Coordinates of C-alpha atoms in Angstrom, one line a residue:
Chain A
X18 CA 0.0 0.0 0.0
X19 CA 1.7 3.6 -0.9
X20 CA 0.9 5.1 1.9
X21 CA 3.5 8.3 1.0
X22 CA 1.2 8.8 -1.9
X23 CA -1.8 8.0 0.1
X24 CA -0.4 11.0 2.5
X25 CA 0.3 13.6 -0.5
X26 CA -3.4 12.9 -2.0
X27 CA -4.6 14.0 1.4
X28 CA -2.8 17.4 1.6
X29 CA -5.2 18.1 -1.4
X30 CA -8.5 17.5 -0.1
X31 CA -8.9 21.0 1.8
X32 CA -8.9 22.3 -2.1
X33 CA -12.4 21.0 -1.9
X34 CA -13.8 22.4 0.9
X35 CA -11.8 25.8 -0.6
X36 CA -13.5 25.2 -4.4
X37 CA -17.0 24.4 -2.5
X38 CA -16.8 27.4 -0.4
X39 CA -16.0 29.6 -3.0
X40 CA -18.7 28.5 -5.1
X41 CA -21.5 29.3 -2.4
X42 CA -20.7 32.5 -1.3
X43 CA -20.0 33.1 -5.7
X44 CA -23.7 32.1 -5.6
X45 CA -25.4 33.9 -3.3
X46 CA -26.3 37.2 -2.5
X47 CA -22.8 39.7 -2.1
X48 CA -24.3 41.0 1.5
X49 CA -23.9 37.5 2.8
X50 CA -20.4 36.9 1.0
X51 CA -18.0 37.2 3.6
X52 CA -20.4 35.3 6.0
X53 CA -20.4 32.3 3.2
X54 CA -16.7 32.1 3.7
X55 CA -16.4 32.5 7.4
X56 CA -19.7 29.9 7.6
X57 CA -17.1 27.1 5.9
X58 CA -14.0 28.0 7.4
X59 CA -16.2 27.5 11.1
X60 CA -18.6 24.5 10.0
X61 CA -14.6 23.2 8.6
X62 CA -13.4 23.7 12.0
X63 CA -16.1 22.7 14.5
X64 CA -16.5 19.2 12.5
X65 CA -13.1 18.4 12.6
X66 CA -12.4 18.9 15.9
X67 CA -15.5 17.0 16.6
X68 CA -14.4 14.1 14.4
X69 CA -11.1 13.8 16.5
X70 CA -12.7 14.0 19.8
X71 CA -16.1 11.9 19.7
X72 CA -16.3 10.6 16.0
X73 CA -13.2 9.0 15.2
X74 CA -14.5 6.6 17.7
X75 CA -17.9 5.6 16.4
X76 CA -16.8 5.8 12.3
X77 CA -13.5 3.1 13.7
X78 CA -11.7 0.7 11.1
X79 CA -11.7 -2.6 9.5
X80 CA -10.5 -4.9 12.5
X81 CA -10.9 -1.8 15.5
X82 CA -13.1 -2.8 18.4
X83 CA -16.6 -2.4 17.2
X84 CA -20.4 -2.3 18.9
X85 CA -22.4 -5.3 17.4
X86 CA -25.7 -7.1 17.6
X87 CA -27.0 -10.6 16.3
X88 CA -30.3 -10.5 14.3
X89 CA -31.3 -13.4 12.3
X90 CA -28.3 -15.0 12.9
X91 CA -26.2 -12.2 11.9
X92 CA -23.9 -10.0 13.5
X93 CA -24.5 -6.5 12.6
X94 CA -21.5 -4.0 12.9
X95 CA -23.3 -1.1 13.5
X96 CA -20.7 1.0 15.3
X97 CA -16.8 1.6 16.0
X98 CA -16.1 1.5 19.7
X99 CA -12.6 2.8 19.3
X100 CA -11.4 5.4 22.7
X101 CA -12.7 8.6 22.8
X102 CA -10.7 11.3 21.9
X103 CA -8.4 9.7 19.3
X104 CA -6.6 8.2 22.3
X105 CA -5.7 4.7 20.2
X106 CA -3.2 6.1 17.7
X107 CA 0.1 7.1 18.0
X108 CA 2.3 8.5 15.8
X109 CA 5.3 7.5 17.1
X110 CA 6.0 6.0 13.4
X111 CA 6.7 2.6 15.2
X112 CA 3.8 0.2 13.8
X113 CA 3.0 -0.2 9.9
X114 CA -1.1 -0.5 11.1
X115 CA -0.8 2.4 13.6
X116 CA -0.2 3.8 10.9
X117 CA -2.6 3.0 8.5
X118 CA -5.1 3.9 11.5
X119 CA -3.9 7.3 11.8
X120 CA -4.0 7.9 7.8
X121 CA -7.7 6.7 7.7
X122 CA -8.1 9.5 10.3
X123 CA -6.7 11.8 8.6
X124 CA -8.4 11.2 5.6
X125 CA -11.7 10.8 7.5
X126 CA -10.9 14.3 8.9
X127 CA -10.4 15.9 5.7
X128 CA -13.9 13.9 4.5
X129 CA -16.0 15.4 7.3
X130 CA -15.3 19.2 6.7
X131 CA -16.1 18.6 3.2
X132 CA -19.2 17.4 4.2
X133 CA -19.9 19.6 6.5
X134 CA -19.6 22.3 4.0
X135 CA -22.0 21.4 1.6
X136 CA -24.9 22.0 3.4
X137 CA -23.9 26.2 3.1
X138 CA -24.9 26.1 0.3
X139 CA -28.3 25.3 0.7
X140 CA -28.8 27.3 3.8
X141 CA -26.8 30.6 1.9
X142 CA -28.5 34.3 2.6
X143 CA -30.4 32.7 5.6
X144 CA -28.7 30.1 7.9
X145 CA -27.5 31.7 11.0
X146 CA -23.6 31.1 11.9
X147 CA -24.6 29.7 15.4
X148 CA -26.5 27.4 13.8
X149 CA -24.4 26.3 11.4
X150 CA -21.4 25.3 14.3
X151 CA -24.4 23.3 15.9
X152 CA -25.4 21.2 12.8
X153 CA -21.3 20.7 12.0
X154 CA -21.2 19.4 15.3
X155 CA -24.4 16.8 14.6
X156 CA -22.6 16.0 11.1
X157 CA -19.3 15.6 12.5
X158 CA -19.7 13.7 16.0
X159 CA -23.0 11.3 14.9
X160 CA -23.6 11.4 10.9
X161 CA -20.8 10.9 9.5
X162 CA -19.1 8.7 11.7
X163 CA -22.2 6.3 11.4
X164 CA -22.6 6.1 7.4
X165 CA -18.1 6.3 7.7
X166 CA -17.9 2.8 9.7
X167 CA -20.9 1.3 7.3
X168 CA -19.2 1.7 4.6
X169 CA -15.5 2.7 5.2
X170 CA -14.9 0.9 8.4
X171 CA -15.8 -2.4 7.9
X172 CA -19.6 -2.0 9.0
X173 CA -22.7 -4.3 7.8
X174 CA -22.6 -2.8 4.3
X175 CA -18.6 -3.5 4.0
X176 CA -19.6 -6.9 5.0
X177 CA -22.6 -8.1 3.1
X178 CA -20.8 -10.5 0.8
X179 CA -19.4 -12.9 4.4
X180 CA -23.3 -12.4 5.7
X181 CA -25.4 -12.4 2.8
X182 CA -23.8 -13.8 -0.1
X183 CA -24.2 -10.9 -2.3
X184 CA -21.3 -8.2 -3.3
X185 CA -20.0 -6.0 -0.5
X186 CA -21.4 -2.2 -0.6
X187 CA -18.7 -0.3 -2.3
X188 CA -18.1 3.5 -2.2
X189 CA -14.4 4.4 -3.0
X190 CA -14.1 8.2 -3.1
X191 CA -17.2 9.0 -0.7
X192 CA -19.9 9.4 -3.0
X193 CA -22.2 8.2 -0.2
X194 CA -20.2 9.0 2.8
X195 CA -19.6 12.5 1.9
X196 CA -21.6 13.9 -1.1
X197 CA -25.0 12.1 -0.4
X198 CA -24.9 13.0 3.8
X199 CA -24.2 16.3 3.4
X200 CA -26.2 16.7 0.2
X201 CA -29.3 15.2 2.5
X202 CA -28.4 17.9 5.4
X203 CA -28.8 20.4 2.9
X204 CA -31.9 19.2 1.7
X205 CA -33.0 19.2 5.1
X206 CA -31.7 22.3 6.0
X207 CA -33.4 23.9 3.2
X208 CA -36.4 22.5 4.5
X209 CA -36.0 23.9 8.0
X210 CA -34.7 27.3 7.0
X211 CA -37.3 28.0 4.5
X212 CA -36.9 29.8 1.5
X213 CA -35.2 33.2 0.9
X214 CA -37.2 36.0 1.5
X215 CA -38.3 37.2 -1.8
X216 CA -38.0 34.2 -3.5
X217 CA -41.5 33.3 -4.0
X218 CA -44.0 35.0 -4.6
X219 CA -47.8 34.7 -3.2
X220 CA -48.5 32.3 -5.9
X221 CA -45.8 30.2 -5.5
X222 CA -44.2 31.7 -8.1
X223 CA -40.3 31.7 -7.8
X224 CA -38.0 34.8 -8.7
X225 CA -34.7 34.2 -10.1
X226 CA -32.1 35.5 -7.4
X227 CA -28.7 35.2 -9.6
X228 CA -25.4 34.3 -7.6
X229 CA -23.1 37.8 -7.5
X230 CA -19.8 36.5 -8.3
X231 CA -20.1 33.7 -11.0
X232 CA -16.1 34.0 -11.7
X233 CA -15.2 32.8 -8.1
X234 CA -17.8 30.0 -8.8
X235 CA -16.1 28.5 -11.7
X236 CA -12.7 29.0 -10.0
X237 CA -13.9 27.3 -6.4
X238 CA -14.7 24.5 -9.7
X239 CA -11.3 24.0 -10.8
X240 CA -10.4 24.1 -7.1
X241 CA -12.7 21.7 -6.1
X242 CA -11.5 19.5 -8.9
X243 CA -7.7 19.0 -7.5
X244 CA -9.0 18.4 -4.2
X245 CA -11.2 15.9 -5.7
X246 CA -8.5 14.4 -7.1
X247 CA -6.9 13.9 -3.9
X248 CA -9.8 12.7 -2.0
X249 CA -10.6 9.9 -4.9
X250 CA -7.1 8.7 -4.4
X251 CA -6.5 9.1 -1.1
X252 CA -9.2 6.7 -0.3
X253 CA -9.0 4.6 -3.1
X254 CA -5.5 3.4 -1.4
X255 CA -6.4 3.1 1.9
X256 CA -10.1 1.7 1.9
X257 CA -9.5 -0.5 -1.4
X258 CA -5.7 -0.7 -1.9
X259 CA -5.6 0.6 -5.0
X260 CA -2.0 0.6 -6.8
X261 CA -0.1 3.2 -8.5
X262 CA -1.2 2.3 -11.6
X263 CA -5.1 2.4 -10.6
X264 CA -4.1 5.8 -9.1
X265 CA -3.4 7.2 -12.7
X266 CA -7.5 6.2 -13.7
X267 CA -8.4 7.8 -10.2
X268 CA -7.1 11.2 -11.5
X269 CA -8.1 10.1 -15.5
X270 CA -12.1 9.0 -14.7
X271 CA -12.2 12.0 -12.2
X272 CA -11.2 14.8 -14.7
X273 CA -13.6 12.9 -17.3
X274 CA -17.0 12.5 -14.7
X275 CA -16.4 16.0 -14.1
X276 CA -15.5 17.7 -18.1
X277 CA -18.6 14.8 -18.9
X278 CA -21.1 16.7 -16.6
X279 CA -20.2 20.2 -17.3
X280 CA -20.3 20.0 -21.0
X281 CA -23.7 18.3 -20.8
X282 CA -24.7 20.5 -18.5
X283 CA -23.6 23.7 -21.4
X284 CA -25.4 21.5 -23.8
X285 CA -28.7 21.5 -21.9
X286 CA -28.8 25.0 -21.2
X287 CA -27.5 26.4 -24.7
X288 CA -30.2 24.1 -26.2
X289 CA -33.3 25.4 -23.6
X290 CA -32.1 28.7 -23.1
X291 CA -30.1 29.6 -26.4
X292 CA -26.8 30.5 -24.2
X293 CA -25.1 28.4 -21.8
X294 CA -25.9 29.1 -17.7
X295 CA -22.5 29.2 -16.5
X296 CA -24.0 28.6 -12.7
X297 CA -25.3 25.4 -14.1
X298 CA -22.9 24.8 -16.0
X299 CA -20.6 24.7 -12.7
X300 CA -22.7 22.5 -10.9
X301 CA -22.6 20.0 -13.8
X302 CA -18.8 20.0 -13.3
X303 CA -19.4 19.6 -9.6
X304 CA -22.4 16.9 -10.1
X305 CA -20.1 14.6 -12.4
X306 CA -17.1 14.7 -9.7
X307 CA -19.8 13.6 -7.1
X308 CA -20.9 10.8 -9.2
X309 CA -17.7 10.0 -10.3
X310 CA -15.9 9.7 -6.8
X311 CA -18.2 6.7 -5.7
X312 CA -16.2 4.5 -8.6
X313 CA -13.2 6.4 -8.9
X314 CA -10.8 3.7 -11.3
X315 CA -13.7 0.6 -10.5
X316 CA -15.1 1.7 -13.7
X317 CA -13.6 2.7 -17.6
X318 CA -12.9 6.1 -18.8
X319 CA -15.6 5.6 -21.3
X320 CA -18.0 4.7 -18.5
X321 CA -16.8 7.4 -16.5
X322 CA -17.8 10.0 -19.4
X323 CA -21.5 8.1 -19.3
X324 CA -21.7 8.6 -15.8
X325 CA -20.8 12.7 -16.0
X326 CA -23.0 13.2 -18.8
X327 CA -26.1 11.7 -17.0
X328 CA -25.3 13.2 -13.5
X329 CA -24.6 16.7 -16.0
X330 CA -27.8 16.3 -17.4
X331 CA -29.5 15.2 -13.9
X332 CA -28.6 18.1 -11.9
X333 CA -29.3 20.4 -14.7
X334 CA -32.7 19.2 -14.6
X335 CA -33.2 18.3 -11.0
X336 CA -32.5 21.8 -9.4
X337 CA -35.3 23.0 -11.8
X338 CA -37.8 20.8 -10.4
X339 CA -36.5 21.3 -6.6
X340 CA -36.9 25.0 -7.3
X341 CA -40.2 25.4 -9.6
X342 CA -42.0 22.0 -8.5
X343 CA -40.9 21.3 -5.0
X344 CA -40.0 24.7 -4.0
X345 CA -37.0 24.3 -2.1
X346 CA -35.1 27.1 -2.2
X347 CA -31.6 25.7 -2.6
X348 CA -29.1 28.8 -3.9
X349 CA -25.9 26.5 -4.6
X350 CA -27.9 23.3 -5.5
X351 CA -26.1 21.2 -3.2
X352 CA -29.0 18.9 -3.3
X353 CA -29.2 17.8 -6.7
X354 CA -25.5 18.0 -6.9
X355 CA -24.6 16.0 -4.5
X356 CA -27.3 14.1 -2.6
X357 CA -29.0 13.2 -6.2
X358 CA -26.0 13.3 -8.6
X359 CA -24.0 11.0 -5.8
X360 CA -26.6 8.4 -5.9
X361 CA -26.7 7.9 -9.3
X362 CA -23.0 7.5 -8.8
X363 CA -23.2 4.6 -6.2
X364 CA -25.8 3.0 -8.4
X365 CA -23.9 3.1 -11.6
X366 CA -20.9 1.9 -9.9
X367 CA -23.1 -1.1 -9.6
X368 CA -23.6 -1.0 -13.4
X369 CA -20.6 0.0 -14.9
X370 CA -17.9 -1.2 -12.7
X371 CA -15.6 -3.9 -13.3
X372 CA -15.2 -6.0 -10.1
X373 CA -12.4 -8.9 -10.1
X374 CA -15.1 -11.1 -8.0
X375 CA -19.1 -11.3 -7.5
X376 CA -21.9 -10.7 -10.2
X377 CA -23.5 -7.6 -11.9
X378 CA -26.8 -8.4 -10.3
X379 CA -24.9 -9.1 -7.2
X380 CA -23.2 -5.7 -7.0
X381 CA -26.5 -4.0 -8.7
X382 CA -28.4 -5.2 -5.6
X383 CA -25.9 -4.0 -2.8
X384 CA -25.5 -0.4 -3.7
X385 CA -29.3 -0.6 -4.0
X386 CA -29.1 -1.8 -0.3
X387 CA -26.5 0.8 0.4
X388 CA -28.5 3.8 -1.0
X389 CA -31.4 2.3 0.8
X390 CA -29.5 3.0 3.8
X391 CA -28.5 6.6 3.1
X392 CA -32.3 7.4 1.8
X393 CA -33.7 5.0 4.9
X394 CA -31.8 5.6 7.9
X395 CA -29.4 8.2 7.5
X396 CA -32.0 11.0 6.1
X397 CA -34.7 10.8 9.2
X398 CA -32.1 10.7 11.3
X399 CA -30.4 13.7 9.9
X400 CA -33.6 15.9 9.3
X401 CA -34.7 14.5 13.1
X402 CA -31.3 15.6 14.3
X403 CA -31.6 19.6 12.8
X404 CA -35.1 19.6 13.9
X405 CA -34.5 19.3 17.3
X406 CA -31.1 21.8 16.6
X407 CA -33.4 24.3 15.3
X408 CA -36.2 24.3 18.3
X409 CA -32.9 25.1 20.9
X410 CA -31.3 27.8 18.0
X411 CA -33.2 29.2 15.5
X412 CA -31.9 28.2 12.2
X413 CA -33.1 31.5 9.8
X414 CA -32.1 35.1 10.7
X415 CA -35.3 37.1 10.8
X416 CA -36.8 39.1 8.6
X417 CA -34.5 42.2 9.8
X418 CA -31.4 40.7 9.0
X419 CA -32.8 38.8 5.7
X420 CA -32.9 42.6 4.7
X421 CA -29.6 43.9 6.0
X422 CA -27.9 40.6 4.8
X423 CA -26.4 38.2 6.7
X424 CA -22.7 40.1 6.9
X425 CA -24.0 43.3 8.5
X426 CA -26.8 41.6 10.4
X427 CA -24.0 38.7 11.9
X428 CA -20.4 40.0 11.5
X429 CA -21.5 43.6 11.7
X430 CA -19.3 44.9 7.9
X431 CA -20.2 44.0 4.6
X432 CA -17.6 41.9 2.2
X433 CA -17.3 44.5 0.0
X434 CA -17.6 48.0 1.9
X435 CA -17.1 50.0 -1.5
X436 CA -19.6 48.1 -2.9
X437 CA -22.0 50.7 -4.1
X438 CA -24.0 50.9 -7.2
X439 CA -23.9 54.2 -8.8
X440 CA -27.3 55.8 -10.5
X441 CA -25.6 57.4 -12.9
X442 CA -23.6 54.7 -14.0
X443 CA -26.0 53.6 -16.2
X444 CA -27.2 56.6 -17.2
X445 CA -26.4 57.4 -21.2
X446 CA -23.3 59.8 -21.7
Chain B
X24 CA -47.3 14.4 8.4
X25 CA -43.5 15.1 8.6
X26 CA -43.8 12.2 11.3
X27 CA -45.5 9.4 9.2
X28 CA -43.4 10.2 6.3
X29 CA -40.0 9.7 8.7
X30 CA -42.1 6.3 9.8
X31 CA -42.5 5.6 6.1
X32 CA -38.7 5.8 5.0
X33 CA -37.5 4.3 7.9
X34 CA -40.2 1.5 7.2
X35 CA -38.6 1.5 3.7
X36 CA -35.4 0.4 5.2
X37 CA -36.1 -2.4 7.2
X38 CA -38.5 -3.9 4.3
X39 CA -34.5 -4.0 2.7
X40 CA -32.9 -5.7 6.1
X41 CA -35.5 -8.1 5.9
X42 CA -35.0 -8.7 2.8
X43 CA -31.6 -9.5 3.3
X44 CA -32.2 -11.6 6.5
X45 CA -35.3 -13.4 5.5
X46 CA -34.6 -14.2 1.5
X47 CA -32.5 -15.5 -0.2
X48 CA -33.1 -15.7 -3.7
X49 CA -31.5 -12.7 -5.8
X50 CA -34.6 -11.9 -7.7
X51 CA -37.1 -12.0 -4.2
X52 CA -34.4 -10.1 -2.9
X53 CA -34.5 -7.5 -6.0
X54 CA -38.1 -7.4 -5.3
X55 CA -37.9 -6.3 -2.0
X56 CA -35.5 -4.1 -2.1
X57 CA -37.2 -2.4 -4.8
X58 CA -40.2 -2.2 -2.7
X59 CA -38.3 -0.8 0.1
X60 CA -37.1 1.7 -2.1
X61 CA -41.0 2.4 -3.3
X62 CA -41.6 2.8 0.3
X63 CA -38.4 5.4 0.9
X64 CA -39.4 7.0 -2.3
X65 CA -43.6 7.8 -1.0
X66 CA -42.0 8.8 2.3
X67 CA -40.0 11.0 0.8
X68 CA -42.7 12.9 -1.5
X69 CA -44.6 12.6 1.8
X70 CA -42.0 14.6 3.5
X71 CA -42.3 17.5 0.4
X72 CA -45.5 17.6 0.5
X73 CA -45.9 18.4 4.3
X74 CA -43.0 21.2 3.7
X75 CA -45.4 23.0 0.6
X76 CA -48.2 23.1 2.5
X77 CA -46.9 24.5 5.6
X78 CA -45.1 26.8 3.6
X79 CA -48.5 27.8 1.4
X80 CA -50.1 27.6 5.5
X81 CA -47.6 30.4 6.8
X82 CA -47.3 33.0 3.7

């Protein structure tokens, strides 16, 4: 296992969390710009620290102590029972599987603030900063830890080919562990927050609210694409022992999931609107890397091009219908993009992927089971979770501060104190 | 409503254990799951639903 490499690819992985970030506060309104950014630098920082202390333990690894029960005559890993406060690993540099321990905590570290960072975006112009820490906290210390040691750690879905006879639930790059959890808490967050003021009208009606800064948005996508990069690989060696050579489609399918969705995603809109939508064109860039990183180099770079153009074409459509049909007002379109889009990735995994062992149907049916899981048990338990958050704190920032914008109202300065729109600008010389 | 659709996906997901536990034929199993799934799915236009009207309710 190259665990050096394995260490480099890691180092990457902020560069999501910095291309995500970029590409909320891009798409929301400029008087809540600068508290987009802090808003992911804390939900970053509380879920990491978090993860170390209480959710290291619970998400555990293949072979750690574990809590179990026997159903049906099966054991069900349900839970790492690993010490508390990361106080199992060393780093003393002694032990090769101390070691590998420590990486996968690294890695799982870097995960979590990526996750916890996509729910921003569905919560921009509205989602209180308090609030946000308290649902990182949720996501970092129970969520993700859970869905982690199901799939990463050797949970039940990491072992349903020894207990069931079908193909293991497989998720290399965290299509499911990070882009469909926090993709569901920002579906539920859009729920609980509500729409933005102004957004609908009386009769349901929505108003277009475009993002301020759509440059930063498609450079938080080329930044989100190296970190991508890293986070594919990163876990590809260490959860599925993937080789140099398997490393090199890692970074190959990746940049062709994400070119895939983006181009079908400028194809969609140049053919519905007569020009392209460069905000939907960036989320079809981000959609295919979501899809993408549940196969990573499981599948072939002409699959991997299949998959982006569908998960292109999906989010295209999808955050039309969550906005006109459903009426969830989702700014960034985290939900599409990465609850929806990373689904269809873990599903056509099962279809596309070539696996040395098991059948088609066999591996068709267990990331059927697996996004039975994340839709099943990990969404009421995440919406019942920010529920209860949002009856002790408040989620959305009243009416007052919808106006001033979330800067003024909670940091107390604007992003961009020169700011200022001019009258006469536009006035014919 | 926001209750019985939580009740429905979560029934939606142990329709799939039980599944798993219970059959073991791959095409009862596909059949099952896929009705799980049904069951998620309902639960989850349930959960919409109850979010538009108490939107429509408080505007």
């Amino acid at each position: 296992m190259n665990l050096a490499l394995s260490l480099f690819s890691m180092m990457l992985i902020p560069l999501v969390a910095a291309g995500l970030a970029l590409i909320h506060q891009g798409l929301g309104r400029s008087r809540s710009a600068a508290h987009a950014m802090l808003a992911s630098l804390c939900a970053l920082a509380v879920s990491s620290i978090v993860f170390v202390l209480f959710g290291t333990s619970w998400a555990g690894s293949t072979g750690a102590a574990i809590h179990s029960f026997a159903v049906g005559g099966v054991r069900w890993d349900w839970l790492g029972a690993a010490p508390f406060f990361a106080r199992g690993l060393n780093f003393d540099g002694i032990d090769t599987a101390g070691l590998t321990r420590s990486l996968v905590l690294c890695l799982e570290l870097m995960a979590v603030g990526v996750a916890a960072s996509i729910p921003l975006s569905a919560g921009a112009d509205r989602w209180r900063l308090g609030p946000i820490c308290l649902s990182s906290v949720f996501l970092g210390g129970i969520v993700f830890p859970i869905f982690a040691h199901w799939t990463w750690g050797g949970g039940w879905l990491a072992q349903l080919a020894v207990n069931f006879g079908i193909s293991n639930f497989i998720d290399v790059g965290g299509a499911g562990v990070v882009q469909v959890v926090g993709g569901l808490t920002a579906l539920s967050v859009a729920w609980i927050a509500g729409p933005r003021r102004g957004k609908y009208s009386h009769d349901g009606i929505p108003a277009a609210i475009p993002g301020h800064n759509i440059v930063l948005v498609l450079f938080g996508c080329l930044l989100a694409l190296v970190g991508w990069i890293g986070l594919d690989s990163a876990a590809s060696i260490l959860f599925y022992g993937a080789g140099l050579q398997q490393i090199v489609g890692v970074v190959i399918n990746a940049t062709l999931t994400a070119s895939a969705g983006c181009l079908a995603a400028v194809v969609v809109t140049r053919t519905r609107y007569q020009k392209p939508d460069a905000s939907l064109s960036s989320n079809g860039w981000i959609a295919g890397l979501a899809a993408g990183s549940a196969s990573c180099a499981m599948v072939s770079a002409e699959s991997a091009i299949v998959i982006g153009v569908i998960a292109g074409v999906l989010s295209t459509y999808l955050i039309e219908v969550f906005e006109l049909h459903l009426r969830v007002d989702d700014p960034g379109g985290a939900v599409s993009v990465h609850a929806l889009a990373g689904i269809w990735g873990l599903f056509a995994l099962g279809l596309f992927g070539q696996f040395p062992e098991g059948t088609r149907s066999g591996h068709v049916l267990a990331q059927a089971v697996g996004i039975c899981a994340l839709l099943g048990f990990m969404l009421p338990l995440i919406h019942g979770g920010n529920l209860l958050l949002n009856r002790w704190s408040t989620y959305r920032v009243d009416d007052d501060g919808h106006w001033h914008g979330m800067d003024v109202r909670e940091l107390g300065a604007g992003a961009y104190p020169e700011f200022v729109i001019h009258a006469d600008e536009f006035v014919p010389r | 409503m926001k209750l019985v659709a939580c009740v429905l996906l979560l029934s939606g997901f142990f329709i799939v254990l039980a599944a798993l536990v219970l059959l073991t034929s791959l095409g009862q199993r596909f059949a099952f799951v896929g009705a799980g799934f049904a069951v998620e799915f309902l639960g989850l236009i349930l959960l919409t639903q109850a979010y538009r009207t108490h939107r429509k309710e408080h505007r």
